[in-house]
mmCIF file of C-alpha atoms in Angstrom:
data_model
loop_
_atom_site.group_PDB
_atom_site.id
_atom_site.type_symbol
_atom_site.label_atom_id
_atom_site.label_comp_id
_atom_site.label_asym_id
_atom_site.label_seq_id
_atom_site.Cartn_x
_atom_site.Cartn_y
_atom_site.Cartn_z
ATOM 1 C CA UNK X 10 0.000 0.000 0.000
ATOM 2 C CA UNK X 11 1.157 3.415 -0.252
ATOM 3 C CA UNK X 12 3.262 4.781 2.092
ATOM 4 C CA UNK X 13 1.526 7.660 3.862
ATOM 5 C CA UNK X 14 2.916 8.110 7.368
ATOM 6 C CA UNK X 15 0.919 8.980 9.895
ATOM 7 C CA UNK X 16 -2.396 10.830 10.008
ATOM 8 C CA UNK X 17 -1.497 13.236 12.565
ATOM 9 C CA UNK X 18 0.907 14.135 9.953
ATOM 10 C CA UNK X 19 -1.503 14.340 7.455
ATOM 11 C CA UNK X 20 -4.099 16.534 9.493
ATOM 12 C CA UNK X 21 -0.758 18.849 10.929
ATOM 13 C CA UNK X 22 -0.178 19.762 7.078
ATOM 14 C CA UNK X 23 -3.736 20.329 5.915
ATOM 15 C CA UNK X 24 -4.423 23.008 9.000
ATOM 16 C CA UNK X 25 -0.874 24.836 7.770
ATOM 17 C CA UNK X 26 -2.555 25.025 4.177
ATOM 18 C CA UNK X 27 -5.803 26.587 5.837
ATOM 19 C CA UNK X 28 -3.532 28.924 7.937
ATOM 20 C CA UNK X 29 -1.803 30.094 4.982
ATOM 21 C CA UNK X 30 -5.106 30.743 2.817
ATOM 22 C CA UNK X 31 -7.112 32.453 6.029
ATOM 23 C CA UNK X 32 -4.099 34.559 6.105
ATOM 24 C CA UNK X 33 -5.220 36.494 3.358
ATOM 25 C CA UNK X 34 -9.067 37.236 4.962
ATOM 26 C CA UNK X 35 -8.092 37.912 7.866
ATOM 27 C CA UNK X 36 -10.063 35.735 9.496
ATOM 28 C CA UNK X 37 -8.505 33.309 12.277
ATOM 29 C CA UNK X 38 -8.242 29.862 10.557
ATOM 30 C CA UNK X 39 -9.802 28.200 13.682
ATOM 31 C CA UNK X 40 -12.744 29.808 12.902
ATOM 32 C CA UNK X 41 -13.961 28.905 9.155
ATOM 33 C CA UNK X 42 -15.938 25.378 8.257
ATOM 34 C CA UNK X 43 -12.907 23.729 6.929
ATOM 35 C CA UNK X 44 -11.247 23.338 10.108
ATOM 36 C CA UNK X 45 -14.306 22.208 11.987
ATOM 37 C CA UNK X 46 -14.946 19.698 9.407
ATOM 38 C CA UNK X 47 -11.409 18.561 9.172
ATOM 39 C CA UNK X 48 -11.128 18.072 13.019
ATOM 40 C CA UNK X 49 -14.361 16.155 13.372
ATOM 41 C CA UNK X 50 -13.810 14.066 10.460
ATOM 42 C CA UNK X 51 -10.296 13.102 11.531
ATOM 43 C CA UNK X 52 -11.583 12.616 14.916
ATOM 44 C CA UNK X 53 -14.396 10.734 14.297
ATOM 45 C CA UNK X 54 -12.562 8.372 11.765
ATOM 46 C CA UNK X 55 -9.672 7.492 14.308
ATOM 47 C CA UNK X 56 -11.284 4.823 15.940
ATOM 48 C CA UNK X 57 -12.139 1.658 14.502
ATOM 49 C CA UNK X 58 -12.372 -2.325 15.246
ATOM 50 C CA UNK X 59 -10.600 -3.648 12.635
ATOM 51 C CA UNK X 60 -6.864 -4.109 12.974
ATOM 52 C CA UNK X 61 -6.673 -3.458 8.962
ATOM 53 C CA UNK X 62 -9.230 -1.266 7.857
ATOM 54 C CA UNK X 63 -9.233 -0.475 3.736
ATOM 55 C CA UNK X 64 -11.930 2.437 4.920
ATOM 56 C CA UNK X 65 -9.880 4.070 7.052
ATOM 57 C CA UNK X 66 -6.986 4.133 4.584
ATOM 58 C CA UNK X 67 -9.134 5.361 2.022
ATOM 59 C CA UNK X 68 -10.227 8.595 3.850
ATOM 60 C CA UNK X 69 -6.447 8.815 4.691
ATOM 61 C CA UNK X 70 -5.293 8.648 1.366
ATOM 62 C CA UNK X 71 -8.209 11.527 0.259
ATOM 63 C CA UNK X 72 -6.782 13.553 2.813
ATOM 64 C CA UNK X 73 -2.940 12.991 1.721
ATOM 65 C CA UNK X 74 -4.229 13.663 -1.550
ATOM 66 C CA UNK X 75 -6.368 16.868 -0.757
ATOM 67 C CA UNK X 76 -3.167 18.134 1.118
ATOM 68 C CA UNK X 77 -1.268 17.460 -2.191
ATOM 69 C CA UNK X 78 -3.409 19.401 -4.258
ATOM 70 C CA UNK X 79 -3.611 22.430 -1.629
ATOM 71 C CA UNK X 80 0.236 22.451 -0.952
ATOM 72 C CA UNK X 81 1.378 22.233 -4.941
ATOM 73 C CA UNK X 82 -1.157 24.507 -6.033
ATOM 74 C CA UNK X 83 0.053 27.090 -3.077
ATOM 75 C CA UNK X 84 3.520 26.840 -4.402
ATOM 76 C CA UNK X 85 2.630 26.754 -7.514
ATOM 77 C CA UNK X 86 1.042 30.173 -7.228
ATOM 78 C CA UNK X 87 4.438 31.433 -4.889
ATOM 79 C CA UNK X 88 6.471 29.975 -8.105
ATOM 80 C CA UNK X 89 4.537 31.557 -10.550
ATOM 81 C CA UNK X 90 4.380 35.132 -8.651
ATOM 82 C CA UNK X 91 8.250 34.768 -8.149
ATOM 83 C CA UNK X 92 9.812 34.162 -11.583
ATOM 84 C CA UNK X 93 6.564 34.560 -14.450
ATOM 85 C CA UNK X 94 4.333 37.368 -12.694
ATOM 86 C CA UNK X 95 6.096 40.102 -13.732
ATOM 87 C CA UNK X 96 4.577 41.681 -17.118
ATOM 88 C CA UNK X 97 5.425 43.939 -19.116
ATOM 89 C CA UNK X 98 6.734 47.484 -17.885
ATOM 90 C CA UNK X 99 4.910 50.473 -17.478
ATOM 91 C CA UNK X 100 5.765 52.784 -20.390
ATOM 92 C CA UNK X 101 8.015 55.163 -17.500
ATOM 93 C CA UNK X 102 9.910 51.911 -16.716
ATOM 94 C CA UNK X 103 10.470 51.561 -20.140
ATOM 95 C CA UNK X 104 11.637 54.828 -20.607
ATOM 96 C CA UNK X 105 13.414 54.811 -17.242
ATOM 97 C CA UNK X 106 15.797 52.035 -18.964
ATOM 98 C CA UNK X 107 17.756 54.108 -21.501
ATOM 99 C CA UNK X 108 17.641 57.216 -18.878
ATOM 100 C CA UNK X 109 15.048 59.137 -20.276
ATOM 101 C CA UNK X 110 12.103 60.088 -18.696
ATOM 102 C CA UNK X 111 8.078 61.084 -19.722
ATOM 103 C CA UNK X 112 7.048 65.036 -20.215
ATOM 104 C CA UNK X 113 5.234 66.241 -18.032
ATOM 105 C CA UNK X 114 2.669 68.864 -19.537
ATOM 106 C CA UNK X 115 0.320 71.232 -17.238
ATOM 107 C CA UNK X 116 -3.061 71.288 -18.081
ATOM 108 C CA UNK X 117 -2.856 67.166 -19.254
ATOM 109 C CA UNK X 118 -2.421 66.691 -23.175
ATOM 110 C CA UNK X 119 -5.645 67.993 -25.835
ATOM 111 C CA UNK X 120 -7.886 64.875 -25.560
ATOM 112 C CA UNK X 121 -7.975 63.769 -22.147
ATOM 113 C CA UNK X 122 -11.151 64.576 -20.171
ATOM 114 C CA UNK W 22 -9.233 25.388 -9.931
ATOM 115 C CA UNK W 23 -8.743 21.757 -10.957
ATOM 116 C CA UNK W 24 -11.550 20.556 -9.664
ATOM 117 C CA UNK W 25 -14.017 22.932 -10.532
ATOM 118 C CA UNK W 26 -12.493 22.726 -14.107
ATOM 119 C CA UNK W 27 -13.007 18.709 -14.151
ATOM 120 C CA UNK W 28 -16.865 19.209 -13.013
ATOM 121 C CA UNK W 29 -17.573 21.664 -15.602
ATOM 122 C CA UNK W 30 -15.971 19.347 -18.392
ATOM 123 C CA UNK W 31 -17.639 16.206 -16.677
ATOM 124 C CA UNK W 32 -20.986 18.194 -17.153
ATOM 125 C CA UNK W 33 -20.462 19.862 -20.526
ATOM 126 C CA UNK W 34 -18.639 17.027 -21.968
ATOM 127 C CA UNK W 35 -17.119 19.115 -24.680
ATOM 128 C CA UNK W 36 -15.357 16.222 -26.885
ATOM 129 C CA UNK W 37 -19.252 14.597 -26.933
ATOM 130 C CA UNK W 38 -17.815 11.643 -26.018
ATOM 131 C CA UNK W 39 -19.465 8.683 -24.488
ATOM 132 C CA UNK W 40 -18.799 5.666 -22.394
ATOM 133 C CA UNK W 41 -17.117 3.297 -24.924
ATOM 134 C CA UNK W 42 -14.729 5.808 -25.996
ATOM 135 C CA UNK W 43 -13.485 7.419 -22.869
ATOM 136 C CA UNK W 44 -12.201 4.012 -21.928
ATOM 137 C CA UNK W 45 -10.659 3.212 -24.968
ATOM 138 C CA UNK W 46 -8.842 6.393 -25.237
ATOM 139 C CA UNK W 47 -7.697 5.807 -22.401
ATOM 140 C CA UNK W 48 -6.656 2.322 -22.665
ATOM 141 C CA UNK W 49 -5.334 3.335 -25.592
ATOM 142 C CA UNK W 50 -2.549 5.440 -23.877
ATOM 143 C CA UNK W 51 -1.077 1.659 -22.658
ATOM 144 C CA UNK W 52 0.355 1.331 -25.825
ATOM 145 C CA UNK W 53 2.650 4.195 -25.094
ATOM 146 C CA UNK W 54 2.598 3.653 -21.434
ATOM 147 C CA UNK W 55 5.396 5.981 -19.881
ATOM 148 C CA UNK W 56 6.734 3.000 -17.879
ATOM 149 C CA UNK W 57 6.258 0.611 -19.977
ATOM 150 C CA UNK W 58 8.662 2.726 -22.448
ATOM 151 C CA UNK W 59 12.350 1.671 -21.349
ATOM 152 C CA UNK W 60 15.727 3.429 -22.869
ATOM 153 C CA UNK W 61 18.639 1.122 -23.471
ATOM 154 C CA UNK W 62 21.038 3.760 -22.317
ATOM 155 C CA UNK W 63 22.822 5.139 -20.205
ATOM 156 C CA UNK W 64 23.280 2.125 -17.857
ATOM 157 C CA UNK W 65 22.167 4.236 -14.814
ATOM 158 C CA UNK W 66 18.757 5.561 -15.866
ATOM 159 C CA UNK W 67 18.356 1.648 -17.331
ATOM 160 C CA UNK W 68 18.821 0.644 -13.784
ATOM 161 C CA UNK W 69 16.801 3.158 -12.567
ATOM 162 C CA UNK W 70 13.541 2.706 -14.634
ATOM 163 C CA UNK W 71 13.885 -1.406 -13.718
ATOM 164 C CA UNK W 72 14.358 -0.533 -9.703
ATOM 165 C CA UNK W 73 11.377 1.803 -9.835
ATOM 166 C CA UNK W 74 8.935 0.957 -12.742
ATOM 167 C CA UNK W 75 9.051 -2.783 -12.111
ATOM 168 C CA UNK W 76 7.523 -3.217 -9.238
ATOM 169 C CA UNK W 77 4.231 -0.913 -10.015
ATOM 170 C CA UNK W 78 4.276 -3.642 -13.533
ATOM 171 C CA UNK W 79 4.495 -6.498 -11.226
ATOM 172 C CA UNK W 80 1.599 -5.334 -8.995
ATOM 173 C CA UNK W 81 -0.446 -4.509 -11.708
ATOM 174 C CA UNK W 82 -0.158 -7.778 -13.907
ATOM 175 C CA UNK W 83 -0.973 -9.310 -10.002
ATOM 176 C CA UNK W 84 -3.662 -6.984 -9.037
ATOM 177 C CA UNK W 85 -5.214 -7.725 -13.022
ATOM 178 C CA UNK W 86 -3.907 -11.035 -13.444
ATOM 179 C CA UNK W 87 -3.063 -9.889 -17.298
ATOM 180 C CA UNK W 88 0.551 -9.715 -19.200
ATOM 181 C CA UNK W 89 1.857 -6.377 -19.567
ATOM 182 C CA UNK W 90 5.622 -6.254 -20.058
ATOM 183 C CA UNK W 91 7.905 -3.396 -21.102
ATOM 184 C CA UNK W 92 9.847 -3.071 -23.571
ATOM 185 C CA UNK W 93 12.868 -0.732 -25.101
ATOM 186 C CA UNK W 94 11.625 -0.938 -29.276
ATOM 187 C CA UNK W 95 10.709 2.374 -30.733
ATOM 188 C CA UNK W 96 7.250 0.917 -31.260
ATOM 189 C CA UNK W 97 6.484 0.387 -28.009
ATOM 190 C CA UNK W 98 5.380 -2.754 -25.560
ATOM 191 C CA UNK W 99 3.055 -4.892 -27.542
ATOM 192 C CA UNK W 100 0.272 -5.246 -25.249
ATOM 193 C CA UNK W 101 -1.403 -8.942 -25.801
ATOM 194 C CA UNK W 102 -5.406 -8.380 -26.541
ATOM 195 C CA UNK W 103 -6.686 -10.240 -23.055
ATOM 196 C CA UNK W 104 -5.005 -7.540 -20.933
ATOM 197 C CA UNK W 105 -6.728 -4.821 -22.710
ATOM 198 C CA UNK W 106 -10.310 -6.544 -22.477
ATOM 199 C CA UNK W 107 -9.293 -7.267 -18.533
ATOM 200 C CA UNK W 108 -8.530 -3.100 -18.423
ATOM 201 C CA UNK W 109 -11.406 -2.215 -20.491
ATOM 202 C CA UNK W 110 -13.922 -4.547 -18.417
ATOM 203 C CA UNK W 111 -12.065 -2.592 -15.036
ATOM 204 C CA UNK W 112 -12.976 0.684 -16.310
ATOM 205 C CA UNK W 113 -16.521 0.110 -17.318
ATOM 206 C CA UNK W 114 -16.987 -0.149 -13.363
ATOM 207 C CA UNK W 115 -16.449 3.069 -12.884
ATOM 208 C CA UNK W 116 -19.043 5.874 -13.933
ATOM 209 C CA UNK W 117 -19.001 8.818 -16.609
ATOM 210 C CA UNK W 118 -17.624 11.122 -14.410
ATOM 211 C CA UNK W 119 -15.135 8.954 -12.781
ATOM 212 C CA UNK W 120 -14.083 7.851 -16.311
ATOM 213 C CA UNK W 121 -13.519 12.033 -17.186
ATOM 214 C CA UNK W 122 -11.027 12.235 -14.019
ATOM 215 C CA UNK W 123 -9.308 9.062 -14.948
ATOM 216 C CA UNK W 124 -8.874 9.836 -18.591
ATOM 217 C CA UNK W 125 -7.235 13.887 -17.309
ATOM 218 C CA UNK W 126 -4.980 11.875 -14.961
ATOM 219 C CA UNK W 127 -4.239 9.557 -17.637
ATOM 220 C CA UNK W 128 -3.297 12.408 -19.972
ATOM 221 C CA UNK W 129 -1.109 13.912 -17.329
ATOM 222 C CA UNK W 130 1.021 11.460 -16.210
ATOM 223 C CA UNK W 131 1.228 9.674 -19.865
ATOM 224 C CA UNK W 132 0.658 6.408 -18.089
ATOM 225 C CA UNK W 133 -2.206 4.117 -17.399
ATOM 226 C CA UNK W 134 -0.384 2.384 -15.195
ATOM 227 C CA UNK W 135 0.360 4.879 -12.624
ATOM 228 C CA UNK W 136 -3.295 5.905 -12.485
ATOM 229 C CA UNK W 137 -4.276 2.865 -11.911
ATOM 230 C CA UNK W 138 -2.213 2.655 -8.929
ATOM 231 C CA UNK W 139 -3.247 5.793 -7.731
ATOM 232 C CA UNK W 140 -6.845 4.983 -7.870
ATOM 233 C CA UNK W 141 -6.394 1.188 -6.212
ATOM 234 C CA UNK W 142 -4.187 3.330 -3.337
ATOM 235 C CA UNK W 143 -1.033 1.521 -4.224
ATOM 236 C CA UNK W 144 0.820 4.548 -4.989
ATOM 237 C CA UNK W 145 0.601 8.791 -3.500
ATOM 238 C CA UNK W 146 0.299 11.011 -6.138
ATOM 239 C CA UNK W 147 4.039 12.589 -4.922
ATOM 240 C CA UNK W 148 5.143 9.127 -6.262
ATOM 241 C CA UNK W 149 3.335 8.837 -8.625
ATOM 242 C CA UNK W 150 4.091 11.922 -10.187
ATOM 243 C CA UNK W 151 7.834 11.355 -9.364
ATOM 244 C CA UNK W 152 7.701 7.761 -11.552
ATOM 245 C CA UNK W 153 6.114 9.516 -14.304
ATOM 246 C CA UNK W 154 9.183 12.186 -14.317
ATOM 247 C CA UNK W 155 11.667 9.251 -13.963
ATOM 248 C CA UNK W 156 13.599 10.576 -16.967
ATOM 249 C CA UNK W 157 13.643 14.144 -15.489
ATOM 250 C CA UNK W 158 14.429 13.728 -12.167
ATOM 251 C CA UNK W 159 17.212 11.354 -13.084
ATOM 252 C CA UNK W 160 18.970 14.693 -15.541
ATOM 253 C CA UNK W 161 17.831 17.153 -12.866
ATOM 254 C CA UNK W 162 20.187 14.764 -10.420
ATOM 255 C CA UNK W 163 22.795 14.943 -12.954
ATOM 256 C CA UNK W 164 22.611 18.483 -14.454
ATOM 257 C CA UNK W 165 21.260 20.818 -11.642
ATOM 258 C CA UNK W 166 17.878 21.827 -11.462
ATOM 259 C CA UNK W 167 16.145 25.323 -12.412
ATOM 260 C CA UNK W 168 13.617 26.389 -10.000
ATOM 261 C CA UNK W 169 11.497 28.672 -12.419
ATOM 262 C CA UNK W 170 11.081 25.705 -15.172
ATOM 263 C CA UNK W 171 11.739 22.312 -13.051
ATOM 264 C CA UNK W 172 9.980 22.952 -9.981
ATOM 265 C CA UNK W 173 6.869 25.137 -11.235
ATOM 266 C CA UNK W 174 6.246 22.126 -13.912
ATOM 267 C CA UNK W 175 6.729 19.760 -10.954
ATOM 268 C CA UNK W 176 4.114 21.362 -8.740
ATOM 269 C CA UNK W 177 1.868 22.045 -11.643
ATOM 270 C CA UNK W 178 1.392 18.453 -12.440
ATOM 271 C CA UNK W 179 0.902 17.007 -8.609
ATOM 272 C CA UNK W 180 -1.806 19.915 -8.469
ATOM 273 C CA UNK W 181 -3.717 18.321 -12.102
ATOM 274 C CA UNK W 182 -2.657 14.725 -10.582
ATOM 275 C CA UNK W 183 -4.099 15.139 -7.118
ATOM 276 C CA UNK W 184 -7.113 17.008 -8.319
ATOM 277 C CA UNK W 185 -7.784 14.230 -10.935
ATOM 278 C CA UNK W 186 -7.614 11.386 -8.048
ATOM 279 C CA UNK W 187 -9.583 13.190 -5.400
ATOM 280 C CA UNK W 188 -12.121 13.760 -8.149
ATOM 281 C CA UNK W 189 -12.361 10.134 -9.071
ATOM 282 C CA UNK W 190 -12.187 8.947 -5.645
ATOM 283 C CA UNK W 191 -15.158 11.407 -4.673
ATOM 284 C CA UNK W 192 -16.819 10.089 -7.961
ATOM 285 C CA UNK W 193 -17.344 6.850 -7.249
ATOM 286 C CA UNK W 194 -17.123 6.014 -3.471
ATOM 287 C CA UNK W 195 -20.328 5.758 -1.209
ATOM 288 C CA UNK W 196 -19.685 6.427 2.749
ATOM 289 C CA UNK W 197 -21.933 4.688 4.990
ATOM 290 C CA UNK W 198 -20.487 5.089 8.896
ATOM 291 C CA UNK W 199 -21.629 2.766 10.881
ATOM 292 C CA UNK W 200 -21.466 3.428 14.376
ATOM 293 C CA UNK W 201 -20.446 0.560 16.608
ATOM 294 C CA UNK W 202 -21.616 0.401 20.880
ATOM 295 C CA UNK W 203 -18.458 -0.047 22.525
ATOM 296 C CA UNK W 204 -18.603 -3.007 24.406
ATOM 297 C CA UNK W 205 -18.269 -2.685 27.929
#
């Protein structure tokens, strides 16, 4: 079977991926439906009879997965922001380059509003 | 948005195609199967591709009970005609939607063998995506690596992998929990 280590592991990583995205609102991460969700089911799921249990290492694997997706998309984005998020240059930038720089006229050109 | 793109083309269904011939594109890929594909040199990346690749071919001629092989010919393994009916008969199990995120994961990792072991749990999409970059990896350990090409590609595909198995996992399971009195 695959080799997933443990689930605490699992769950540890998936509630840094929620911490990083409730960053951005603001919000405290403890406090959205995710996290609920993620503790109960986790919880809930721990406990079971059977010594071997293919269920159990389903919903594991789902989670591993889901913390896959999260994580690689996240740096994905981080990547992409880093070294192709750039653009072009403003047309100042531009000029900026060879030294030169735009003229300024009072009163705004003819056609503007 | 992986996932929300694989609904939308589950529902829309854009290449209009139906049962039949999502599994036999897919199947189709096992002609070309990435690890199925072997280079005769150099020695180390021959080694390389046996230690890794063999064992997922061993577990899935096992897990099948069909023939698959490799092979090193430009034209690829030759894949005997029972193995693709077992494969094809596997398949039809799952539903239209399931078939969608098999055939994206398919197309992703270039192997049918690989999904397969990501959907029977044999394999995490990390490795799985790591056997289908085999080649890759193996000049990345030998050349350097460069972070804005290697690494973006790297965490582009485990995002379109893992988005592709989740999806086919949520497809076609059914959760019933059934809750147990502990015995005193």
């Amino acid at each position: 079977m695959a080799a997933l280590g443990p689930p605490a592991r699992t769950l540890r990583g998936l509630l840094r991926e929620l911490r990083y995205m409730s960053a951005g609102t603001g919000r405290p991460y403890r406090d959205t439906e995710a996290y609920r969700y993620l503790v109960k089911a986790f919880r809930a799921h721990r406990v079971t009879s059977e010594k071997l249990c293919r269920a159990q290492h389903e919903l594991h694997f789902q989670a591993a997965t889901y913390l896959c997706l999260l994580r690689s998309i996240r740096e994905h984005v981080a990547l992409h922001q880093e070294f192709h998020g750039k653009g072009e240059r403003s047309v100042e930038e531009a000029a900026g380059l060879v030294g030169l720089k735009l003229p300024h006229q009072p009163g705004g050109k003819g056609w503007e509003p | 948005m992986h996932l929300t793109t694989l609904c939308n083309t589950s529902l829309d269904n854009p290449t209009q195609r139906n049962k039949d011939q999502l599994i036999r594109a897919a199947v189709k890929f096992l002609d070309t199967d990435t690890i199925c594909y072997r280079v005769e040199e150099p020695e180390t990346l021959v080694e390389l591709q046996k230690n890794e690749w063999d064992p997922i071919l061993e577990w899935a001629e096992k897990r099948y009970g069909v023939e698959i092989g490799s092979s090193t010919s430009i034209m690829g393994p030759s894949i005997p005609a029972r193995t693709r009916e077992v494969l094809v008969s596997h398949l039809a199990s799952y539903n239209m939607w399931a078939l969608q995120g098999i055939e994206f994961v398919v197309t992703q990792l270039k192997s049918v063998m690989l999904t397969l072991g990501l959907m029977d749990l044999r394999l995490t999409v990390e490795q799985a995506v790591l056997l289908s970059r085999l080649e890759e990896e193996y000049q990345i350990q030998k050349w350097g690596h460069v972070e804005w090409a290697h690494d973006y590609e790297l965490r582009e595909l485990r995002a379109r992998t893992a988005a592709g198995t989740l999806f086919v996992h949520l497809c076609s399971e059914s959760t019933t929990v059934k809750h147990k009195l502990l015995q005193e």
